[in-house]
Structure formats: C-alpha cells, structure tokens
Amino acid sequence: MARRFIGRLPEVKRLLDLDVSAAWEGDPAARSPDEAIFCYPGIEAMTLHRLAHELYDLGVPLIPRMITEHAHSITGIDIHPGATIGPGMMIDHGTGVVIGEASIIGRNVRIYQGVT
C-alpha cells in the first residue's frame, strides 16, 4: 500500500501545481505562487485533501479522515477524503466550505466561503 501511495505522489504534485496556478492567476491580490502556497488556507486544505484522497482510495482506514479533520480545524474548510476534485481547484475565503464524500467537482472550479 505504501508503494502504491508513493507511486501516486507525482500525480498529486501535478494536481497541486494546477491548484496553486489557479489561486495565483485567479486572485488579483496574490503577489506570487509562493504567497498562495504559504498563505492561502484553500491551498493548505487542498494539499491535505489530495493526500488524504489517495489514502482513502487505497482503502487506508481512519488516517484519511484524521488528515481532513485536521485540515478542517486549521482552515475552516471541511472536505471529505472521498470527494473527487478535479485539477485547478481554487477555494477562496474558504471558511465554512463543506464538500461531502459523494461530491464530484470538475476542473478549474472556484468556490467561495459558506458553500456546501
């Protein structure tokens, strides 16, 4: 299982690169991709979600939920690890965002605060 997870990390990095680009290009207040990475709660939530989602798909028990509950506690963004989220996701002003297990979100989607 660990080898399969590690084998998925290049794809996770590719998706996160697209998420960071969406945040940087989609927010006129962003000064650099680094600012989006280090300062945007949406990027932190998506990073943890993308890792948790891979573990969830592998059938790892409990750990994916622990990861996403931690993300929720520090960002205010609640994403179930079973949610499917396409590339280029941007969660801006994400407090109160809830994305459930059965959610399927396409590519290049922007979500703002308070959306369930």
N, CA and C atoms as an extended XYZ file, in Angstrom:
348
Properties=species:S:1:pos:R:3:atomname:S:1:resname:S:1:resid:I:1 pbc="F F F"
N         0.820       -1.183        0.000 N   MET     1
C         0.000        0.000        0.000 CA  MET     1
C         0.876        1.263        0.000 C   MET     1
N         1.949        1.225        0.788 N   ALA     2
C         2.849        2.378        0.844 CA  ALA     2
C         3.484        2.643       -0.522 C   ALA     2
N         3.888        1.588       -1.206 N   ARG     3
C         4.485        1.761       -2.535 CA  ARG     3
C         3.483        2.353       -3.522 C   ARG     3
N         2.248        1.892       -3.441 N   ARG     4
C         1.220        2.431       -4.332 CA  ARG     4
C         0.971        3.907       -4.030 C   ARG     4
N         0.954        4.264       -2.749 N   PHE     5
C         0.768        5.666       -2.366 CA  PHE     5
C         1.926        6.517       -2.896 C   PHE     5
N         3.128        6.068       -2.686 N   ILE     6
C         4.312        6.801       -3.157 CA  ILE     6
C         4.290        6.937       -4.682 C   ILE     6
N         3.839        5.894       -5.350 N   GLY     7
C         3.736        5.942       -6.807 CA  GLY     7
C         2.740        6.973       -7.311 C   GLY     7
N         1.773        7.352       -6.485 N   ARG     8
C         0.768        8.349       -6.866 CA  ARG     8
C         1.226        9.783       -6.608 C   ARG     8
N         2.305        9.962       -5.858 N   LEU     9
C         2.723       11.319       -5.476 CA  LEU     9
C         3.054       12.238       -6.656 C   LEU     9
N         3.656       11.744       -7.748 N   PRO    10
C         3.866       12.661       -8.886 CA  PRO    10
C         2.551       13.238       -9.435 C   PRO    10
N         1.495       12.434       -9.465 N   GLU    11
C         0.193       12.940       -9.931 CA  GLU    11
C        -0.386       13.934       -8.927 C   GLU    11
N        -0.214       13.663       -7.647 N   VAL    12
C        -0.674       14.603       -6.615 CA  VAL    12
C         0.053       15.934       -6.783 C   VAL    12
N         1.355       15.896       -7.014 N   LYS    13
C         2.124       17.131       -7.222 CA  LYS    13
C         1.617       17.880       -8.451 C   LYS    13
N         1.325       17.165       -9.520 N   ARG    14
C         0.811       17.804      -10.734 CA  ARG    14
C        -0.515       18.519      -10.449 C   ARG    14
N        -1.394       17.853       -9.733 N   LEU    15
C        -2.685       18.458       -9.389 CA  LEU    15
C        -2.496       19.683       -8.499 C   LEU    15
N        -1.604       19.577       -7.530 N   LEU    16
C        -1.354       20.713       -6.638 CA  LEU    16
C        -0.737       21.886       -7.383 C   LEU    16
N         0.124       21.609       -8.354 N   ASP    17
C         0.677       22.686       -9.186 CA  ASP    17
C        -0.450       23.439       -9.894 C   ASP    17
N        -1.428       22.706      -10.399 N   LEU    18
C        -2.561       23.332      -11.077 CA  LEU    18
C        -3.442       24.109      -10.097 C   LEU    18
N        -3.592       23.586       -8.867 N   ASP    19
C        -4.351       24.299       -7.843 CA  ASP    19
C        -3.671       25.618       -7.480 C   ASP    19
N        -2.352       25.577       -7.325 N   VAL    20
C        -1.597       26.792       -6.989 CA  VAL    20
C        -1.699       27.795       -8.132 C   VAL    20
N        -1.574       27.327       -9.357 N   SER    21
C        -1.708       28.234      -10.512 CA  SER    21
C        -3.092       28.873      -10.541 C   SER    21
N        -4.125       28.091      -10.235 N   ALA    22
C        -5.485       28.639      -10.222 CA  ALA    22
C        -5.629       29.722       -9.165 C   ALA    22
N        -5.026       29.508       -7.996 N   ALA    23
C        -5.107       30.514       -6.924 CA  ALA    23
C        -4.330       31.769       -7.299 C   ALA    23
N        -3.139       31.585       -7.807 N   TRP    24
C        -2.291       32.733       -8.137 CA  TRP    24
C        -2.878       33.540       -9.294 C   TRP    24
N        -3.284       32.847      -10.339 N   GLU    25
C        -3.816       33.538      -11.511 CA  GLU    25
C        -5.233       34.051      -11.286 C   GLU    25
N        -5.979       33.403      -10.383 N   GLY    26
C        -7.375       33.766      -10.183 CA  GLY    26
C        -7.616       34.807       -9.110 C   GLY    26
N        -6.589       35.180       -8.377 N   ASP    27
C        -6.756       36.167       -7.310 CA  ASP    27
C        -5.846       37.355       -7.577 C   ASP    27
N        -6.418       38.499       -7.942 N   PRO    28
C        -5.578       39.659       -8.242 CA  PRO    28
C        -4.771       40.148       -7.039 C   PRO    28
N        -5.144       39.734       -5.829 N   ALA    29
C        -4.388       40.140       -4.637 CA  ALA    29
C        -3.136       39.301       -4.431 C   ALA    29
N        -3.039       38.165       -5.097 N   ALA    30
C        -1.874       37.285       -4.943 CA  ALA    30
C        -0.668       37.900       -5.639 C   ALA    30
N         0.433       37.936       -4.938 N   ARG    31
C         1.656       38.533       -5.492 CA  ARG    31
C         2.596       37.514       -6.115 C   ARG    31
N         2.433       36.227       -5.754 N   SER    32
C         3.304       35.183       -6.292 CA  SER    32
C         2.697       33.813       -5.977 C   SER    32
N         3.131       32.791       -6.699 N   PRO    33
C         2.689       31.441       -6.347 CA  PRO    33
C         3.097       31.068       -4.916 C   PRO    33
N         4.268       31.533       -4.487 N   ASP    34
C         4.715       31.241       -3.116 CA  ASP    34
C         3.733       31.792       -2.092 C   ASP    34
N         3.200       32.977       -2.336 N   GLU    35
C         2.219       33.554       -1.421 CA  GLU    35
C         0.985       32.658       -1.336 C   GLU    35
N         0.532       32.142       -2.469 N   ALA    36
C        -0.621       31.243       -2.469 CA  ALA    36
C        -0.307       29.972       -1.680 C   ALA    36
N         0.878       29.430       -1.859 N   ILE    37
C         1.257       28.193       -1.165 CA  ILE    37
C         1.318       28.407        0.340 C   ILE    37
N         1.951       29.457        0.777 N   PHE    38
C         2.209       29.632        2.203 CA  PHE    38
C         1.139       30.402        2.962 C   PHE    38
N         0.262       31.107        2.254 N   CYS    39
C        -0.685       31.990        2.948 CA  CYS    39
C        -2.157       31.678        2.700 C   CYS    39
N        -2.476       30.851        1.747 N   TYR    40
C        -3.873       30.628        1.398 CA  TYR    40
C        -4.393       29.346        2.038 C   TYR    40
N        -5.378       29.465        2.925 N   PRO    41
C        -5.949       28.268        3.549 CA  PRO    41
C        -6.516       27.276        2.531 C   PRO    41
N        -7.019       27.767        1.414 N   GLY    42
C        -7.560       26.875        0.389 CA  GLY    42
C        -6.505       25.949       -0.176 C   GLY    42
N        -5.291       26.448       -0.339 N   ILE    43
C        -4.202       25.604       -0.841 CA  ILE    43
C        -3.822       24.570        0.216 C   ILE    43
N        -3.775       24.991        1.471 N   GLU    44
C        -3.458       24.032        2.537 CA  GLU    44
C        -4.526       22.937        2.602 C   GLU    44
N        -5.792       23.332        2.528 N   ALA    45
C        -6.866       22.342        2.568 CA  ALA    45
C        -6.797       21.392        1.374 C   ALA    45
N        -6.513       21.925        0.192 N   MET    46
C        -6.428       21.073       -0.997 CA  MET    46
C        -5.211       20.152       -0.937 C   MET    46
N        -4.100       20.631       -0.411 N   THR    47
C        -2.912       19.783       -0.276 CA  THR    47
C        -3.230       18.584        0.607 C   THR    47
N        -3.814       18.860        1.761 N   LEU    48
C        -4.142       17.772        2.679 CA  LEU    48
C        -5.235       16.876        2.099 C   LEU    48
N        -6.211       17.472        1.402 N   HIS    49
C        -7.253       16.649        0.783 CA  HIS    49
C        -6.664       15.724       -0.274 C   HIS    49
N        -5.821       16.242       -1.127 N   ARG    50
C        -5.289       15.411       -2.224 CA  ARG    50
C        -4.488       14.230       -1.669 C   ARG    50
N        -3.736       14.442       -0.600 N   LEU    51
C        -3.006       13.332        0.029 CA  LEU    51
C        -3.976       12.354        0.697 C   LEU    51
N        -4.944       12.886        1.441 N   ALA    52
C        -5.925       12.038        2.118 CA  ALA    52
C        -6.759       11.248        1.102 C   ALA    52
N        -7.094       11.877       -0.011 N   HIS    53
C        -7.898       11.210       -1.037 CA  HIS    53
C        -7.180        9.978       -1.592 C   HIS    53
N        -5.889       10.105       -1.816 N   GLU    54
C        -5.117        8.949       -2.306 CA  GLU    54
C        -5.148        7.814       -1.290 C   GLU    54
N        -4.962        8.140       -0.016 N   LEU    55
C        -5.020        7.113        1.029 CA  LEU    55
C        -6.419        6.503        1.109 C   LEU    55
N        -7.438        7.336        0.992 N   TYR    56
C        -8.831        6.875        1.007 CA  TYR    56
C        -9.083        5.888       -0.125 C   TYR    56
N        -8.615        6.247       -1.336 N   ASP    57
C        -8.793        5.360       -2.492 CA  ASP    57
C        -8.057        4.043       -2.319 C   ASP    57
N        -6.976        4.038       -1.562 N   LEU    58
C        -6.235        2.805       -1.289 CA  LEU    58
C        -6.897        1.963       -0.199 C   LEU    58
N        -7.914        2.508        0.441 N   GLY    59
C        -8.602        1.770        1.486 CA  GLY    59
C        -7.956        1.864        2.856 C   GLY    59
N        -7.076        2.838        3.028 N   VAL    60
C        -6.443        3.026        4.337 CA  VAL    60
C        -7.519        3.485        5.319 C   VAL    60
N        -7.660        2.788        6.452 N   PRO    61
C        -8.684        3.201        7.412 CA  PRO    61
C        -8.236        4.383        8.269 C   PRO    61
N        -9.166        5.189        8.677 N   LEU    62
C        -9.047        6.251        9.662 CA  LEU    62
C        -8.094        7.409        9.312 C   LEU    62
N        -6.915        7.117        8.824 N   ILE    63
C        -5.912        8.166        8.582 CA  ILE    63
C        -6.410        9.251        7.619 C   ILE    63
N        -7.073        8.899        6.507 N   PRO    64
C        -7.567        9.971        5.630 CA  PRO    64
C        -8.526       10.923        6.346 C   PRO    64
N        -9.412       10.381        7.188 N   ARG    65
C       -10.332       11.249        7.936 CA  ARG    65
C        -9.585       12.093        8.957 C   ARG    65
N        -8.576       11.527        9.580 N   MET    66
C        -7.780       12.306       10.540 CA  MET    66
C        -7.117       13.490        9.838 C   MET    66
N        -6.598       13.250        8.649 N   ILE    67
C        -5.937       14.312        7.885 CA  ILE    67
C        -6.928       15.421        7.542 C   ILE    67
N        -8.105       15.044        7.046 N   THR    68
C        -9.055       16.077        6.633 CA  THR    68
C        -9.703       16.776        7.825 C   THR    68
N        -9.854       16.091        8.947 N   GLU    69
C       -10.361       16.758       10.151 CA  GLU    69
C        -9.335       17.762       10.676 C   GLU    69
N        -8.066       17.426       10.574 N   HIS    70
C        -7.005       18.367       10.952 CA  HIS    70
C        -7.059       19.588       10.026 C   HIS    70
N        -7.199       19.340        8.729 N   ALA    71
C        -7.291       20.448        7.768 CA  ALA    71
C        -8.484       21.339        8.105 C   ALA    71
N        -9.607       20.730        8.453 N   HIS    72
C       -10.801       21.500        8.807 CA  HIS    72
C       -10.539       22.372       10.031 C   HIS    72
N        -9.859       21.813       11.019 N   SER    73
C        -9.617       22.577       12.251 CA  SER    73
C        -8.691       23.765       12.032 C   SER    73
N        -7.774       23.673       11.069 N   ILE    74
C        -6.835       24.784       10.866 CA  ILE    74
C        -7.235       25.740        9.742 C   ILE    74
N        -8.157       25.309        8.857 N   THR    75
C        -8.526       26.174        7.726 CA  THR    75
C        -9.994       26.578        7.722 C   THR    75
N       -10.849       25.858        8.429 N   GLY    76
C       -12.281       26.110        8.363 CA  GLY    76
C       -12.926       25.522        7.125 C   GLY    76
N       -12.162       24.737        6.365 N   ILE    77
C       -12.635       24.114        5.132 CA  ILE    77
C       -12.759       22.619        5.391 C   ILE    77
N       -13.957       22.071        5.186 N   ASP    78
C       -14.248       20.672        5.503 CA  ASP    78
C       -14.437       19.889        4.205 C   ASP    78
N       -13.452       19.075        3.847 N   ILE    79
C       -13.521       18.272        2.624 CA  ILE    79
C       -13.394       16.804        3.018 C   ILE    79
N       -14.394       16.006        2.692 N   HIS    80
C       -14.317       14.577        2.977 CA  HIS    80
C       -13.257       13.957        2.063 C   HIS    80
N       -12.458       13.023        2.578 N   PRO    81
C       -11.407       12.439        1.732 CA  PRO    81
C       -11.940       11.659        0.539 C   PRO    81
N       -13.222       11.285        0.562 N   GLY    82
C       -13.793       10.575       -0.573 CA  GLY    82
C       -14.251       11.470       -1.705 C   GLY    82
N       -14.289       12.772       -1.489 N   ALA    83
C       -14.711       13.702       -2.540 CA  ALA    83
C       -13.725       13.666       -3.702 C   ALA    83
N       -14.266       13.713       -4.905 N   THR    84
C       -13.438       13.743       -6.112 CA  THR    84
C       -13.369       15.184       -6.603 C   THR    84
N       -12.149       15.707       -6.686 N   ILE    85
C       -11.965       17.111       -7.075 CA  ILE    85
C       -10.971       17.178       -8.225 C   ILE    85
N       -11.400       17.789       -9.309 N   GLY    86
C       -10.566       17.904      -10.491 CA  GLY    86
C        -9.442       18.910      -10.325 C   GLY    86
N        -8.579       19.003      -11.322 N   PRO    87
C        -7.440       19.917      -11.273 CA  PRO    87
C        -7.872       21.374      -11.341 C   PRO    87
N        -7.022       22.234      -10.815 N   GLY    88
C        -7.267       23.667      -10.895 CA  GLY    88
C        -8.315       24.169       -9.930 C   GLY    88
N        -8.451       23.510       -8.786 N   MET    89
C        -9.436       23.913       -7.778 CA  MET    89
C        -8.926       25.119       -7.011 C   MET    89
N        -9.798       26.107       -6.825 N   MET    90
C        -9.456       27.270       -6.010 CA  MET    90
C       -10.547       27.473       -4.974 C   MET    90
N       -10.159       27.421       -3.710 N   ILE    91
C       -11.079       27.734       -2.617 CA  ILE    91
C       -10.613       29.057       -2.053 C   ILE    91
N       -11.390       30.104       -2.284 N   ASP    92
C       -11.018       31.446       -1.852 CA  ASP    92
C       -11.932       31.861       -0.703 C   ASP    92
N       -11.367       32.440        0.317 N   HIS    93
C       -12.144       32.826        1.505 CA  HIS    93
C       -12.966       31.619        1.960 C   HIS    93
N       -12.292       30.517        2.239 N   GLY    94
C       -12.928       29.218        2.372 CA  GLY    94
C       -13.654       28.899        3.652 C   GLY    94
N       -13.698       29.797        4.622 N   THR    95
C       -14.361       29.476        5.879 CA  THR    95
C       -15.785       29.018        5.624 C   THR    95
N       -16.128       27.871        6.189 N   GLY    96
C       -17.473       27.348        6.062 CA  GLY    96
C       -17.726       26.521        4.820 C   GLY    96
N       -16.720       26.291        3.999 N   VAL    97
C       -16.888       25.430        2.828 CA  VAL    97
C       -16.972       23.983        3.300 C   VAL    97
N       -17.977       23.262        2.806 N   VAL    98
C       -18.151       21.848        3.120 CA  VAL    98
C       -18.321       21.094        1.809 C   VAL    98
N       -17.450       20.101        1.590 N   ILE    99
C       -17.512       19.265        0.398 CA  ILE    99
C       -17.640       17.825        0.880 C   ILE    99
N       -18.786       17.212        0.610 N   GLY   100
C       -19.087       15.882        1.130 CA  GLY   100
C       -18.462       14.754        0.330 C   GLY   100
N       -18.593       13.562        0.906 N   GLU   101
C       -17.983       12.359        0.346 CA  GLU   101
C       -18.428       12.063       -1.083 C   GLU   101
N       -19.682       12.292       -1.391 N   ALA   102
C       -20.216       11.954       -2.714 CA  ALA   102
C       -19.995       13.061       -3.748 C   ALA   102
N       -19.348       14.139       -3.360 N   SER   103
C       -19.143       15.266       -4.278 CA  SER   103
C       -18.189       14.901       -5.403 C   SER   103
N       -18.533       15.361       -6.585 N   ILE   104
C       -17.659       15.256       -7.753 CA  ILE   104
C       -17.560       16.662       -8.321 C   ILE   104
N       -16.372       17.234       -8.242 N   ILE   105
C       -16.142       18.607       -8.697 CA  ILE   105
C       -15.202       18.544       -9.894 C   ILE   105
N       -15.564       19.224      -10.958 N   GLY   106
C       -14.780       19.199      -12.186 CA  GLY   106
C       -13.519       20.035      -12.113 C   GLY   106
N       -12.991       20.329      -13.263 N   ARG   107
C       -11.726       21.070      -13.359 CA  ARG   107
C       -11.979       22.573      -13.365 C   ARG   107
N       -10.985       23.310      -12.850 N   ASN   108
C       -10.991       24.771      -12.860 CA  ASN   108
C       -12.231       25.371      -12.198 C   ASN   108
N       -12.539       24.884      -11.000 N   VAL   109
C       -13.688       25.370      -10.236 CA  VAL   109
C       -13.184       26.288       -9.135 C   VAL   109
N       -13.935       27.367       -8.896 N   ARG   110
C       -13.630       28.307       -7.815 CA  ARG   110
C       -14.805       28.285       -6.849 C   ARG   110
N       -14.504       28.099       -5.555 N   ILE   111
C       -15.527       28.073       -4.516 CA  ILE   111
C       -15.186       29.143       -3.482 C   ILE   111
N       -16.210       29.848       -3.044 N   TYR   112
C       -16.028       30.877       -2.026 CA  TYR   112
C       -16.668       30.442       -0.703 C   TYR   112
N       -16.497       31.250        0.318 N   GLN   113
C       -16.928       30.929        1.678 CA  GLN   113
C       -18.393       30.531        1.765 C   GLN   113
N       -18.671       29.660        2.726 N   GLY   114
C       -20.038       29.308        3.046 CA  GLY   114
C       -20.739       28.383        2.064 C   GLY   114
N       -20.014       27.781        1.148 N   VAL   115
C       -20.634       26.899        0.149 CA  VAL   115
C       -20.600       25.451        0.647 C   VAL   115
N       -21.755       24.797        0.563 N   THR   116
C       -21.824       23.363        0.886 CA  THR   116
C       -22.186       22.612       -0.374 C   THR   116
